[in-house]
mmCIF file of C-alpha atoms in Angstrom:
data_model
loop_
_atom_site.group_PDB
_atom_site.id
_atom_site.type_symbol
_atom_site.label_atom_id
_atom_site.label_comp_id
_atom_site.label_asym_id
_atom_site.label_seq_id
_atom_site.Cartn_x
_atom_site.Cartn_y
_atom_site.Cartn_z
ATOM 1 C CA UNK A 11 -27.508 23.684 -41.481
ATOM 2 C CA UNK A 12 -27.138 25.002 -37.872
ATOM 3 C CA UNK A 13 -31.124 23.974 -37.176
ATOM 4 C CA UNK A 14 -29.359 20.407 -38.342
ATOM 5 C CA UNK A 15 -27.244 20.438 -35.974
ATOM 6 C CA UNK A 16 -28.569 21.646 -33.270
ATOM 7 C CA UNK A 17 -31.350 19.179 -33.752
ATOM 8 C CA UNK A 18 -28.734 16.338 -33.764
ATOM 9 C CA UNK A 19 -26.937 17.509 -30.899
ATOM 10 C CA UNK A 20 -30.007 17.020 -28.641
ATOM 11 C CA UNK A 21 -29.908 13.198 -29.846
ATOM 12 C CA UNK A 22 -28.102 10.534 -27.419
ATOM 13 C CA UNK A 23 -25.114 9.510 -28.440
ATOM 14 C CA UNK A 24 -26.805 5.630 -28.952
ATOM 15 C CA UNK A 25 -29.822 7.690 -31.457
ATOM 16 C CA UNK A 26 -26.865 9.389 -33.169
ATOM 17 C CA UNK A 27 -24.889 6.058 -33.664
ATOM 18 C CA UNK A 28 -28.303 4.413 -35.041
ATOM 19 C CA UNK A 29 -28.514 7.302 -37.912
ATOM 20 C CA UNK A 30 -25.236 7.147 -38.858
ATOM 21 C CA UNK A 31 -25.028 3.575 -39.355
ATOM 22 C CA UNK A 32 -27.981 3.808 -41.503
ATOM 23 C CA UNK A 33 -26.517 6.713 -43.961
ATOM 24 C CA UNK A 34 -23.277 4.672 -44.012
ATOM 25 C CA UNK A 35 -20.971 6.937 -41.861
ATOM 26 C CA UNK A 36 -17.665 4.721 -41.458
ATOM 27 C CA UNK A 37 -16.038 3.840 -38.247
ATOM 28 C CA UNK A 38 -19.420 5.693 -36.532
ATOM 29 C CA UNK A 39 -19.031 3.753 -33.336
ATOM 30 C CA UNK A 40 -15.398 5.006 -32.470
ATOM 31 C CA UNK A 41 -16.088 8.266 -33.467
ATOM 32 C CA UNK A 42 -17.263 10.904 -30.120
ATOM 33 C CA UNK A 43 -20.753 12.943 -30.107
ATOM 34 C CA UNK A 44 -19.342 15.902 -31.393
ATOM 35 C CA UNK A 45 -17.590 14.180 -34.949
ATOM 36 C CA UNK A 46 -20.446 12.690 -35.583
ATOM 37 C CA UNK A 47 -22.900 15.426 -35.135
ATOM 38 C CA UNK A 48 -21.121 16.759 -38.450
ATOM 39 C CA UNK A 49 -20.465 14.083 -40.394
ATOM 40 C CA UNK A 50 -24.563 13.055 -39.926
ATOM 41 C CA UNK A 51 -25.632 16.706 -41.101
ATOM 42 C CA UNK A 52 -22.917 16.716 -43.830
ATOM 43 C CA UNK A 53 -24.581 12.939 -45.535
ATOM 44 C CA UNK A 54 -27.874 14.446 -44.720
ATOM 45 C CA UNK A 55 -27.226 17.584 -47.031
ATOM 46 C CA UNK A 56 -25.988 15.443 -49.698
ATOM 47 C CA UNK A 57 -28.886 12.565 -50.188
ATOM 48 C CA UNK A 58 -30.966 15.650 -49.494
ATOM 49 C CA UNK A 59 -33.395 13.390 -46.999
ATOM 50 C CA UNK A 60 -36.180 14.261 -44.176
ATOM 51 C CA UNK A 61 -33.648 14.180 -40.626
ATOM 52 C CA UNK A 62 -37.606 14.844 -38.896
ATOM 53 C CA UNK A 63 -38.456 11.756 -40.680
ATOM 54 C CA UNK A 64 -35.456 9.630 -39.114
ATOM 55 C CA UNK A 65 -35.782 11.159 -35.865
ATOM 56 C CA UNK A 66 -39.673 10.193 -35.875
ATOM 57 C CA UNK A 67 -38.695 6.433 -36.420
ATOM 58 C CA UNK A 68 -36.317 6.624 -33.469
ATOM 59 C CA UNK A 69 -37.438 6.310 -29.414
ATOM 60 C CA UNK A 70 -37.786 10.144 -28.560
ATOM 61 C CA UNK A 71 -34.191 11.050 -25.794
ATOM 62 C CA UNK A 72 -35.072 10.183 -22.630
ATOM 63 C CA UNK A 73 -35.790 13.866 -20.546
ATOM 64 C CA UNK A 74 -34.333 13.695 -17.267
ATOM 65 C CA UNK A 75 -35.785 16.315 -14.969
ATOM 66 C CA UNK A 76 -33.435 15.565 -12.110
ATOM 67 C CA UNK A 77 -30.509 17.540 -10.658
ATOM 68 C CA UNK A 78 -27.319 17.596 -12.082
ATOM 69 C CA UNK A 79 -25.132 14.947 -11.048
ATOM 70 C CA UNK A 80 -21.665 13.221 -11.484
ATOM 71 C CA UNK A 81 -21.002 9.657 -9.994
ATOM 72 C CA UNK A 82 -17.526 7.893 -9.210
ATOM 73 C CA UNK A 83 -16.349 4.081 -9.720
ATOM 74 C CA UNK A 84 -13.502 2.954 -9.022
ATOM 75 C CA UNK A 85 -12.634 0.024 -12.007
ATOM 76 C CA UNK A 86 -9.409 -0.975 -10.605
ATOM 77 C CA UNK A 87 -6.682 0.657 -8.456
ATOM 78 C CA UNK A 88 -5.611 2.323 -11.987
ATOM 79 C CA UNK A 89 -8.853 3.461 -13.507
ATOM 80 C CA UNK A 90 -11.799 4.842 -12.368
ATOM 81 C CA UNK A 91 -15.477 5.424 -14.633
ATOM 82 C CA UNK A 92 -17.032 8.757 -14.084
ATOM 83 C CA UNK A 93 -20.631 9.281 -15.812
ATOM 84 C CA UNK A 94 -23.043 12.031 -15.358
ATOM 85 C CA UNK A 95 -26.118 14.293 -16.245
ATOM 86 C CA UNK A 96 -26.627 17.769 -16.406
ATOM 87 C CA UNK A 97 -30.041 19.414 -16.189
ATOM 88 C CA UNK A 98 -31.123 21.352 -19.050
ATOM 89 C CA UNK A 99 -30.736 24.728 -16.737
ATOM 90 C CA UNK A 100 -27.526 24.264 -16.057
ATOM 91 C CA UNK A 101 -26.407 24.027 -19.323
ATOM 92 C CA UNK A 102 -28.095 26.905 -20.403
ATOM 93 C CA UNK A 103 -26.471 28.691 -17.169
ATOM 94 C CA UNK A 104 -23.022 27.921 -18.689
ATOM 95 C CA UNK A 105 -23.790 28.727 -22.265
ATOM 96 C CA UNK A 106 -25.002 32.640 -20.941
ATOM 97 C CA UNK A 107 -21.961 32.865 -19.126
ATOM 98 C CA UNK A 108 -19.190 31.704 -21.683
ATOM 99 C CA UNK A 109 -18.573 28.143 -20.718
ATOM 100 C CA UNK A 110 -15.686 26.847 -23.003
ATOM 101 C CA UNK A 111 -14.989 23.049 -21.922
ATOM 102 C CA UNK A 112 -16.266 20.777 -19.634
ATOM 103 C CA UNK A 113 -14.364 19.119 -17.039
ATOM 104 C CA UNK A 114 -13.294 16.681 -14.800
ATOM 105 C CA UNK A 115 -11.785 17.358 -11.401
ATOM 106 C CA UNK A 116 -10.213 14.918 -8.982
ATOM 107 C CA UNK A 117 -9.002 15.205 -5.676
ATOM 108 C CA UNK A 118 -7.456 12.890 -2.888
ATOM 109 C CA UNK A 119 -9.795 13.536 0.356
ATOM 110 C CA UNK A 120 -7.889 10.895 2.008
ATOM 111 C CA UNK A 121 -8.988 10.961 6.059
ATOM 112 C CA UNK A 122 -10.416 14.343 4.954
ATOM 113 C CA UNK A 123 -13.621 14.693 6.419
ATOM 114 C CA UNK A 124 -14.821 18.524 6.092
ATOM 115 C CA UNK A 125 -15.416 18.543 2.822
ATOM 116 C CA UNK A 126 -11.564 19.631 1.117
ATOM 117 C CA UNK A 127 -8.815 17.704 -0.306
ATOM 118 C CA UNK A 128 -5.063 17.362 -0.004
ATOM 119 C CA UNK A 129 -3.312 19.877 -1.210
ATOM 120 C CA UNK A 130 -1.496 19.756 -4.788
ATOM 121 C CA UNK A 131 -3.671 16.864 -5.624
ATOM 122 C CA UNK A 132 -6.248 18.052 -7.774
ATOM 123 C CA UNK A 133 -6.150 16.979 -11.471
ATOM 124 C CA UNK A 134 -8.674 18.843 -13.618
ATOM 125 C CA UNK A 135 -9.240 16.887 -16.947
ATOM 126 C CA UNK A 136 -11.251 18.047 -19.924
ATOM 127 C CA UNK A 137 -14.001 15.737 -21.193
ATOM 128 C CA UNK A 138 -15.898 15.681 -24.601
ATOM 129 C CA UNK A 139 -18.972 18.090 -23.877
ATOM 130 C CA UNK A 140 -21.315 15.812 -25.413
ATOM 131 C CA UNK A 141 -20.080 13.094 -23.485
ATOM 132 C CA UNK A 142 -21.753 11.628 -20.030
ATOM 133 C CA UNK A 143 -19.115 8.814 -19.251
ATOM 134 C CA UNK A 144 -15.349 8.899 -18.958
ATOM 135 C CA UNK A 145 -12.259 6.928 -17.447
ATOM 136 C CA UNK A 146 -9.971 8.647 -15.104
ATOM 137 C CA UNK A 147 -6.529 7.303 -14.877
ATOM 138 C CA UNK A 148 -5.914 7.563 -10.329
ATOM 139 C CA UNK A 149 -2.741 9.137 -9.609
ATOM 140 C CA UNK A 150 -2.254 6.818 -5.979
ATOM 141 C CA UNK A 151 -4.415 3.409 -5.111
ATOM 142 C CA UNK A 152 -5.638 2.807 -1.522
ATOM 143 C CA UNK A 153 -6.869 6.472 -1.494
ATOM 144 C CA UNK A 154 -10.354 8.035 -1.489
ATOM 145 C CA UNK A 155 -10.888 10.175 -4.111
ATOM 146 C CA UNK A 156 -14.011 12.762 -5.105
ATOM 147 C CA UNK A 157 -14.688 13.926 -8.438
ATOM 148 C CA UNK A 158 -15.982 17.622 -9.241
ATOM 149 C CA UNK A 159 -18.001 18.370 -12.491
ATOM 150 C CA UNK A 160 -17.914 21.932 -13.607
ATOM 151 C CA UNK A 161 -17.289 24.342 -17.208
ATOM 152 C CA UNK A 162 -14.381 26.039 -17.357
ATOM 153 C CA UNK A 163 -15.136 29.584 -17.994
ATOM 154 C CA UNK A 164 -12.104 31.800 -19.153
ATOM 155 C CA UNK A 165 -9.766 31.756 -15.663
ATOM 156 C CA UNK A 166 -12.578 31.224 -13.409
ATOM 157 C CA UNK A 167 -14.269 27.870 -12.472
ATOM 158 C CA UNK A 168 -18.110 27.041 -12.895
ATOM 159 C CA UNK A 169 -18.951 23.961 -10.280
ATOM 160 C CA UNK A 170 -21.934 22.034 -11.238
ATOM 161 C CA UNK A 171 -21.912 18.742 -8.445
ATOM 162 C CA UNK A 172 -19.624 16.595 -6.536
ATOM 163 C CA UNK A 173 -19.604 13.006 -6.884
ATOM 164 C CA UNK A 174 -19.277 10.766 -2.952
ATOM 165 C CA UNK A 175 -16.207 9.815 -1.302
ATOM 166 C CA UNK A 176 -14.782 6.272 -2.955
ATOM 167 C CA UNK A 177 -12.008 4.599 -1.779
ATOM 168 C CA UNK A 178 -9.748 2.908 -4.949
ATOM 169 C CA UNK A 179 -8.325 -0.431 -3.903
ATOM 170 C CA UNK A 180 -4.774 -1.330 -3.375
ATOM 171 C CA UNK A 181 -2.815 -2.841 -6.032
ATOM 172 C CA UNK A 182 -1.193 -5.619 -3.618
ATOM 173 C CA UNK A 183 -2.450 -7.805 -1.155
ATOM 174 C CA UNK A 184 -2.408 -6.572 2.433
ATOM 175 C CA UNK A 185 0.433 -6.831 4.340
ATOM 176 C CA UNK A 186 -1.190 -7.258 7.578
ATOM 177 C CA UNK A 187 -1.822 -10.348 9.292
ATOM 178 C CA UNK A 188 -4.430 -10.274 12.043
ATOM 179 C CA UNK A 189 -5.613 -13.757 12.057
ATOM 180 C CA UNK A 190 -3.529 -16.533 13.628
ATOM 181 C CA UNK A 191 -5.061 -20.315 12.603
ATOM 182 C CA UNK A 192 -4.224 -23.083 14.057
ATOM 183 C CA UNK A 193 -4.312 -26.270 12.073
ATOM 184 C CA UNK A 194 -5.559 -29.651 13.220
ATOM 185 C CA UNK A 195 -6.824 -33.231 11.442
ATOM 186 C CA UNK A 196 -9.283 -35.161 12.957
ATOM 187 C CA UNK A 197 -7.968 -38.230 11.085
ATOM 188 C CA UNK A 198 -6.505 -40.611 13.925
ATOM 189 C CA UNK A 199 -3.054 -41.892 13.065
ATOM 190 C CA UNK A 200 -2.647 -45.925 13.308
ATOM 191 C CA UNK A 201 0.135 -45.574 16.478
ATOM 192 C CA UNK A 202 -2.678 -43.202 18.223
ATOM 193 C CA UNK A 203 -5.221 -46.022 17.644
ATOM 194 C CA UNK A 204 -3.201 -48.465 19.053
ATOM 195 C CA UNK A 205 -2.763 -45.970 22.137
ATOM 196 C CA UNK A 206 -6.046 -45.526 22.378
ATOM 197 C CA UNK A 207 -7.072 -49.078 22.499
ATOM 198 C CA UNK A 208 -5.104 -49.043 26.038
ATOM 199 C CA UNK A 209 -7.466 -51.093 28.514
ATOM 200 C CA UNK A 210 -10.155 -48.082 29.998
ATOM 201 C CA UNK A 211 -9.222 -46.844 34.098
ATOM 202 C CA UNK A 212 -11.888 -47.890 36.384
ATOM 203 C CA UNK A 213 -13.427 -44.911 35.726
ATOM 204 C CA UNK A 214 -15.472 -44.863 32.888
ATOM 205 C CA UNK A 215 -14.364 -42.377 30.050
ATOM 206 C CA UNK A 216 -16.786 -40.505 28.030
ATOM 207 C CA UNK A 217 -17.165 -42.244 24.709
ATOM 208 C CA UNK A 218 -15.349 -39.630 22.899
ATOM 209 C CA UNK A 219 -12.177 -39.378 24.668
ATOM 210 C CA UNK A 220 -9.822 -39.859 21.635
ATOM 211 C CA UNK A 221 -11.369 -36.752 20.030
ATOM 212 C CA UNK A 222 -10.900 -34.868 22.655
ATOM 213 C CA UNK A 223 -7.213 -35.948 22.914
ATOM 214 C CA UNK A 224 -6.592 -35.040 19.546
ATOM 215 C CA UNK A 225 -7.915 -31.670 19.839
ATOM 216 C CA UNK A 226 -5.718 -31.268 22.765
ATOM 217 C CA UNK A 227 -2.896 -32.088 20.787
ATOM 218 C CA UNK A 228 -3.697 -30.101 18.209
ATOM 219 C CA UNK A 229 -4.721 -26.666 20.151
ATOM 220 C CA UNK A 230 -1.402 -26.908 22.030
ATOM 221 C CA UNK A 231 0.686 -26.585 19.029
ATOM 222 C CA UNK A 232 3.895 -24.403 20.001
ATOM 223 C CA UNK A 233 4.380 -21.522 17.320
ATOM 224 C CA UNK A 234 8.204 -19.866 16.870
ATOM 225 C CA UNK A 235 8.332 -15.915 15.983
ATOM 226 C CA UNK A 236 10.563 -15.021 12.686
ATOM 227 C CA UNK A 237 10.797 -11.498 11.995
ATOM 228 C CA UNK A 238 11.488 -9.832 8.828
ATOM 229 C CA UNK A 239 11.986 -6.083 8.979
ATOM 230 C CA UNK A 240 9.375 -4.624 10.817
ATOM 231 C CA UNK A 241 6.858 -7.845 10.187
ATOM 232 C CA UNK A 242 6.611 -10.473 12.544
ATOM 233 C CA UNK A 243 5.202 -13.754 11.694
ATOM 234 C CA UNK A 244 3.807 -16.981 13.422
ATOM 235 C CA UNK A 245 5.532 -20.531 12.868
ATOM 236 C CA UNK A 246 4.998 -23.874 14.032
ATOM 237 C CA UNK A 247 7.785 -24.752 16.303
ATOM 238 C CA UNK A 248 9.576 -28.349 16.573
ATOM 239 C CA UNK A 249 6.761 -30.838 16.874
ATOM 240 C CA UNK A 250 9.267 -32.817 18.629
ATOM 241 C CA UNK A 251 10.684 -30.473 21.258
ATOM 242 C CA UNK A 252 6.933 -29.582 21.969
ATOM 243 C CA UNK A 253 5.618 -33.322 22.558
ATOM 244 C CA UNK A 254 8.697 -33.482 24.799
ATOM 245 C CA UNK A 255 7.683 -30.162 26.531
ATOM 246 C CA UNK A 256 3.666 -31.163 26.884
ATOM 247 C CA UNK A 257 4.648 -34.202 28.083
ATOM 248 C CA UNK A 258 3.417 -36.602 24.806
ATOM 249 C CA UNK A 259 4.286 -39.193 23.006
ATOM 250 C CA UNK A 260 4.175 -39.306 19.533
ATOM 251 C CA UNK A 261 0.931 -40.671 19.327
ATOM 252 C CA UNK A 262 -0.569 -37.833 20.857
ATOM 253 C CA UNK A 263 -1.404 -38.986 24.343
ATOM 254 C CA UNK A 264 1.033 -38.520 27.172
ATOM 255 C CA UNK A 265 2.087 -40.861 30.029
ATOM 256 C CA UNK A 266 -0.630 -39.527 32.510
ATOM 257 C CA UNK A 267 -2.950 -38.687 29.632
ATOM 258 C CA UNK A 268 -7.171 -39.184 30.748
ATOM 259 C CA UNK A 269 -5.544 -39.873 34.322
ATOM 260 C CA UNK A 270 -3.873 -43.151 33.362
ATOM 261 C CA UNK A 271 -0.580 -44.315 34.753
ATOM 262 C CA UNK A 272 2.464 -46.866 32.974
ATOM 263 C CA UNK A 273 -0.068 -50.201 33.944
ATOM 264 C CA UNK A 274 -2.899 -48.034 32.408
ATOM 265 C CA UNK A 275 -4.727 -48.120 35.384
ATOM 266 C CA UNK A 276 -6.684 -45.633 36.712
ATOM 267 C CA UNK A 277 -5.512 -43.196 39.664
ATOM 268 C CA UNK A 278 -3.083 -40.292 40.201
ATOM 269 C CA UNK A 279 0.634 -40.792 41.460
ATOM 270 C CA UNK A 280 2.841 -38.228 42.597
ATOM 271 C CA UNK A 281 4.672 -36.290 39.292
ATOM 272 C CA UNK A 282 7.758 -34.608 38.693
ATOM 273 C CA UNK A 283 7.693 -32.135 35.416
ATOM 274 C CA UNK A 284 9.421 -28.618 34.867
ATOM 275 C CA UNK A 285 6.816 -26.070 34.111
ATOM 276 C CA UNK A 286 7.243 -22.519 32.334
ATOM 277 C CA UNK A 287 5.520 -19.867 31.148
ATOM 278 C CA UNK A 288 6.649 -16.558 28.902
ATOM 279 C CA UNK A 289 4.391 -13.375 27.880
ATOM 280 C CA UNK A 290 5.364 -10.008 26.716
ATOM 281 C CA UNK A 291 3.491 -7.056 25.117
ATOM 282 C CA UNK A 292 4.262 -5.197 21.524
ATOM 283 C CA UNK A 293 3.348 -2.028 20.294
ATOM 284 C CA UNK A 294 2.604 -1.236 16.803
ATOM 285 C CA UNK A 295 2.469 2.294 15.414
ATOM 286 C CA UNK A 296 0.574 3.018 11.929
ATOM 287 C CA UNK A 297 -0.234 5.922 9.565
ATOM 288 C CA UNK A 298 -0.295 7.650 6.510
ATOM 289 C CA UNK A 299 0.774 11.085 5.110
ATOM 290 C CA UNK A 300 1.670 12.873 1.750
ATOM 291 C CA UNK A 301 4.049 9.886 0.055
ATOM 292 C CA UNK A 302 6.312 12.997 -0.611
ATOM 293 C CA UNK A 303 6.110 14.336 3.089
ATOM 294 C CA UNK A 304 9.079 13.720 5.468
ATOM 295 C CA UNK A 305 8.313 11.364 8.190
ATOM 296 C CA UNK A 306 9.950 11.415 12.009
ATOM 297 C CA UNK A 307 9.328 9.634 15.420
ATOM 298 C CA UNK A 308 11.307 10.842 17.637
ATOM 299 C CA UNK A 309 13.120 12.571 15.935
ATOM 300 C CA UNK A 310 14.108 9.544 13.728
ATOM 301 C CA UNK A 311 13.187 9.395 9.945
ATOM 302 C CA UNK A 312 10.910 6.656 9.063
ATOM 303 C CA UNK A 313 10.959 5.506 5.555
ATOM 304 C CA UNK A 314 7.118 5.729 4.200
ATOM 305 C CA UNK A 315 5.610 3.105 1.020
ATOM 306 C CA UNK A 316 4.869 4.545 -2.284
ATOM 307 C CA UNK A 317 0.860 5.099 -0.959
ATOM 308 C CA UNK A 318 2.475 6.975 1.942
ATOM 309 C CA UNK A 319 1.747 4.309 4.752
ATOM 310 C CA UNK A 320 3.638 3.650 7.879
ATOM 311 C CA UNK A 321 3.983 1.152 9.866
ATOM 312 C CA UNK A 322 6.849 0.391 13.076
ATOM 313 C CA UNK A 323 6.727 -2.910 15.615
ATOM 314 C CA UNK A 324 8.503 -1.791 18.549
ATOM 315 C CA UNK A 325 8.889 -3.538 22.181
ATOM 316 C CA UNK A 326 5.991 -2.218 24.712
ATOM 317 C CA UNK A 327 8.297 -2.575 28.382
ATOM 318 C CA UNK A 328 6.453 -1.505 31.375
ATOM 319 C CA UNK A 329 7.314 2.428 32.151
ATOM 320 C CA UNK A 330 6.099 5.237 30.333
ATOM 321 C CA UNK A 331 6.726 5.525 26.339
ATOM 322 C CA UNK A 332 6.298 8.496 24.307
ATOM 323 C CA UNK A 333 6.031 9.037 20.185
ATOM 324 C CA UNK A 334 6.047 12.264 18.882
ATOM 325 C CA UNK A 335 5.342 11.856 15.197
ATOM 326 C CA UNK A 336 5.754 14.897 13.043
ATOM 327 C CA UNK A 337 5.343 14.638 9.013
ATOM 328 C CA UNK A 338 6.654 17.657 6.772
ATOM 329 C CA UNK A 339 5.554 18.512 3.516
ATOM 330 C CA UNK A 340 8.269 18.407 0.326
ATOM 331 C CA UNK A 341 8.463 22.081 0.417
ATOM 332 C CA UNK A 342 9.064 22.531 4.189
ATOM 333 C CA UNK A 343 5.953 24.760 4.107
ATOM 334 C CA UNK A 344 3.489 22.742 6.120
ATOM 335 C CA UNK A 345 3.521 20.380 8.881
ATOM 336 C CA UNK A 346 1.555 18.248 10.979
ATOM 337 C CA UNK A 347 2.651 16.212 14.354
ATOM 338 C CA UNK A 348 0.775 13.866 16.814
ATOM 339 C CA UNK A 349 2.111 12.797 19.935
ATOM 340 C CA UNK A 350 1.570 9.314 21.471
ATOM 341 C CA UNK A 351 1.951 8.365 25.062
ATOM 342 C CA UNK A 352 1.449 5.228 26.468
ATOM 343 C CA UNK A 353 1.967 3.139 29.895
ATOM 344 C CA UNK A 354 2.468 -0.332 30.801
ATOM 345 C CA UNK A 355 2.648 -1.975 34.246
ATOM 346 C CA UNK A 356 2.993 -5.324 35.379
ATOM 347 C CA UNK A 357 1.849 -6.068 38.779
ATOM 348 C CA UNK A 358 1.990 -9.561 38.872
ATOM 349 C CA UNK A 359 4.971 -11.725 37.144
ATOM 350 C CA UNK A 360 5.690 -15.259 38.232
ATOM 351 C CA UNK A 361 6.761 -16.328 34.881
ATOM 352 C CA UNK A 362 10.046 -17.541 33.832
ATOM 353 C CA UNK A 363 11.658 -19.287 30.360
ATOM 354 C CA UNK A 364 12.079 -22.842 29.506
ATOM 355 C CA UNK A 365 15.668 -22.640 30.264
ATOM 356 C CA UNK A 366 14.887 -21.606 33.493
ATOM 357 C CA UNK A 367 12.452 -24.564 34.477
ATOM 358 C CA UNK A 368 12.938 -26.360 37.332
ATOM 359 C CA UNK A 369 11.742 -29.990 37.884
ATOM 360 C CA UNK A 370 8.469 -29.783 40.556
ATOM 361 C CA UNK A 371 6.659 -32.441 42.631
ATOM 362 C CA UNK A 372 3.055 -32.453 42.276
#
């Protein structure tokens, strides 16, 4: 019986599945390596049959004679599939030195580079030892993790290999927005085709002038800030108060659009408009830490997200401005600052706001 199943045990699980379906073992494909290893010798026994003979008719187990190793893949920013191999000396290793279970270990390296992981973040898990493939339930998404294959042994640890770095994806959308787009039709309204059938200036216009008005139109679209919280985000301002601003009419082209005056004839006369201009700077200050850790600026707390990200918008004025970030573990025991300084100057501002504009001659 024990030749049985130690012969059986050296099958795949797939081999195992094969024999059991054929000597009727019920439910054989939900059952693990290690039931079925029994059951298998047990109907063997009883019909009193050749196992050599079924294992002759099967494809021999594939013999890998590479290293032991364990690889990590993220499924979802919930699950992760682990599968492995383990060289036939390192099994043999762990059975001469009292290996009881083989397991699983996970750890958060996040922005961990030298080879350790946060600290009161390892999960060991015990796997099936005739298993090669498992899923990992992941504690935090938007993390890198590692995974560790090793034996327990008693109270002391057996490691076998490492798996790489992979980072598990975040369960929401990002909330950043770098990209800023500004929309625009090239289909000509019927007004701005009217406009643009205005009798030509002496000087002849290149043949796509109307395209080039509407693109003009369209890439001077005013947008209007609207913060919420710390976010800030980009809207399209009144289209009206904006064609008043540029100068347009709603068609598109202005009064001394393409150089044209009120009789549409060519030439430039002397023009009275209000002109304005505003810029100013922001600084934004990001992170992450321990979700449990305590996080100040300044000595202000700053509230962290459940993945332990930070993020603050604050004005950037010209002067000096410092940020000394400090982030203190649950326990008080450990802590870790930064300190930011930065500088702004502004040697040159002629700018002023709209409601400062004062008509010009030009």
């Amino acid at each position: 019986m024990s030749q049985t199943l130690s012969s059986l045990a050296r099958l795949t699980l797939r081999q195992l599945r094969q024999i059991a379906s054929d000597l009727g073992v019920p439910l054989y494909s939900r059952k693990s390596k290690e039931t079925l290893v029994g059951e298998v010798a047990q109907r063997q026994e009883q019909r009193g049959g050749d196992l050599k003979a079924i294992e002759a008719e099967l494809s021999p187990p594939a013999i890998s004679n590479t290293e032991t190793r364990v690889v990590f893949l993220p499924r979802d920013p919930q699950w992760a599939y682990v599968f492995w191999e383990i060289s036939e000396e390192d099994r043999k290793r762990a059975q001469k030195e009292g290996a009881s279970r083989l397991c699983l270990r996970l750890a958060d390296v996040t922005g961990i580079h030298d080879g350790s992981a946060h600290p009161h973040t390892l999960q060991e898990v015990p796997v099936d030892s005739h298993s090669t493939e498992w899923y990992l339930p992941v504690p935090l998404c938007d993390r890198d993790y590692r995974v560790e294959l090793g034996y327990r042994i008693s109270n002391s640890w057996m490691s076998l290999a490492f798996s790489s770095v992979a980072r598990v994806p975040a369960l929401h959308p990002s909330e950043q927005i770098l990209d800023q787009f500004v929309p625009f039709s090239l289909e000509q309204s019927a007004p701005a085709a009217a406009s643009a059938q205005v009798a030509p200036p002496a000087a002849a216009e290149p043949s796509d002038s109307g395209l080039h008005e509407r693109l003009y139109q369209s890439a001077t679209v005013h947008f209007r800030s609207r913060r919420v919280g710390s976010e800030e985000f980009q809207e399209p301002g009144d289209s009206a108060s904006d064609s008043d601003l540029l100068g347009l009419s709603d068609s598109g082209i202005g009064l001394w659009a393409s150089g044209r005056n009120e009789s549409g004839l060519g030439g430039v006369s002397p023009r009275q408009r209000s002109f304005w201009l505003v810029a100013d700077a922001e600084l934004i200050v990001y992170g992450a830490t321990d979700p449990s850790a305590r996080l100040t600026i300044g000595g202000e707390d700053v509230p962290l997200s459940t993945d332990g990200t930070f993020r603050i918008q604050v004005p950037f004025r010209d002067g000096d401005q410092v940020y000394a970030i400090e982030a203190t573990a649950a326990d008080g025991e450990q802590k870790r600052n930064i300190t930011l300084n930065f500088q702004r100057r502004t040697p040159e501002d002629n700018s002023n706001p709209a409601s400062e504009a004062r008509a010009e001659w030009f």
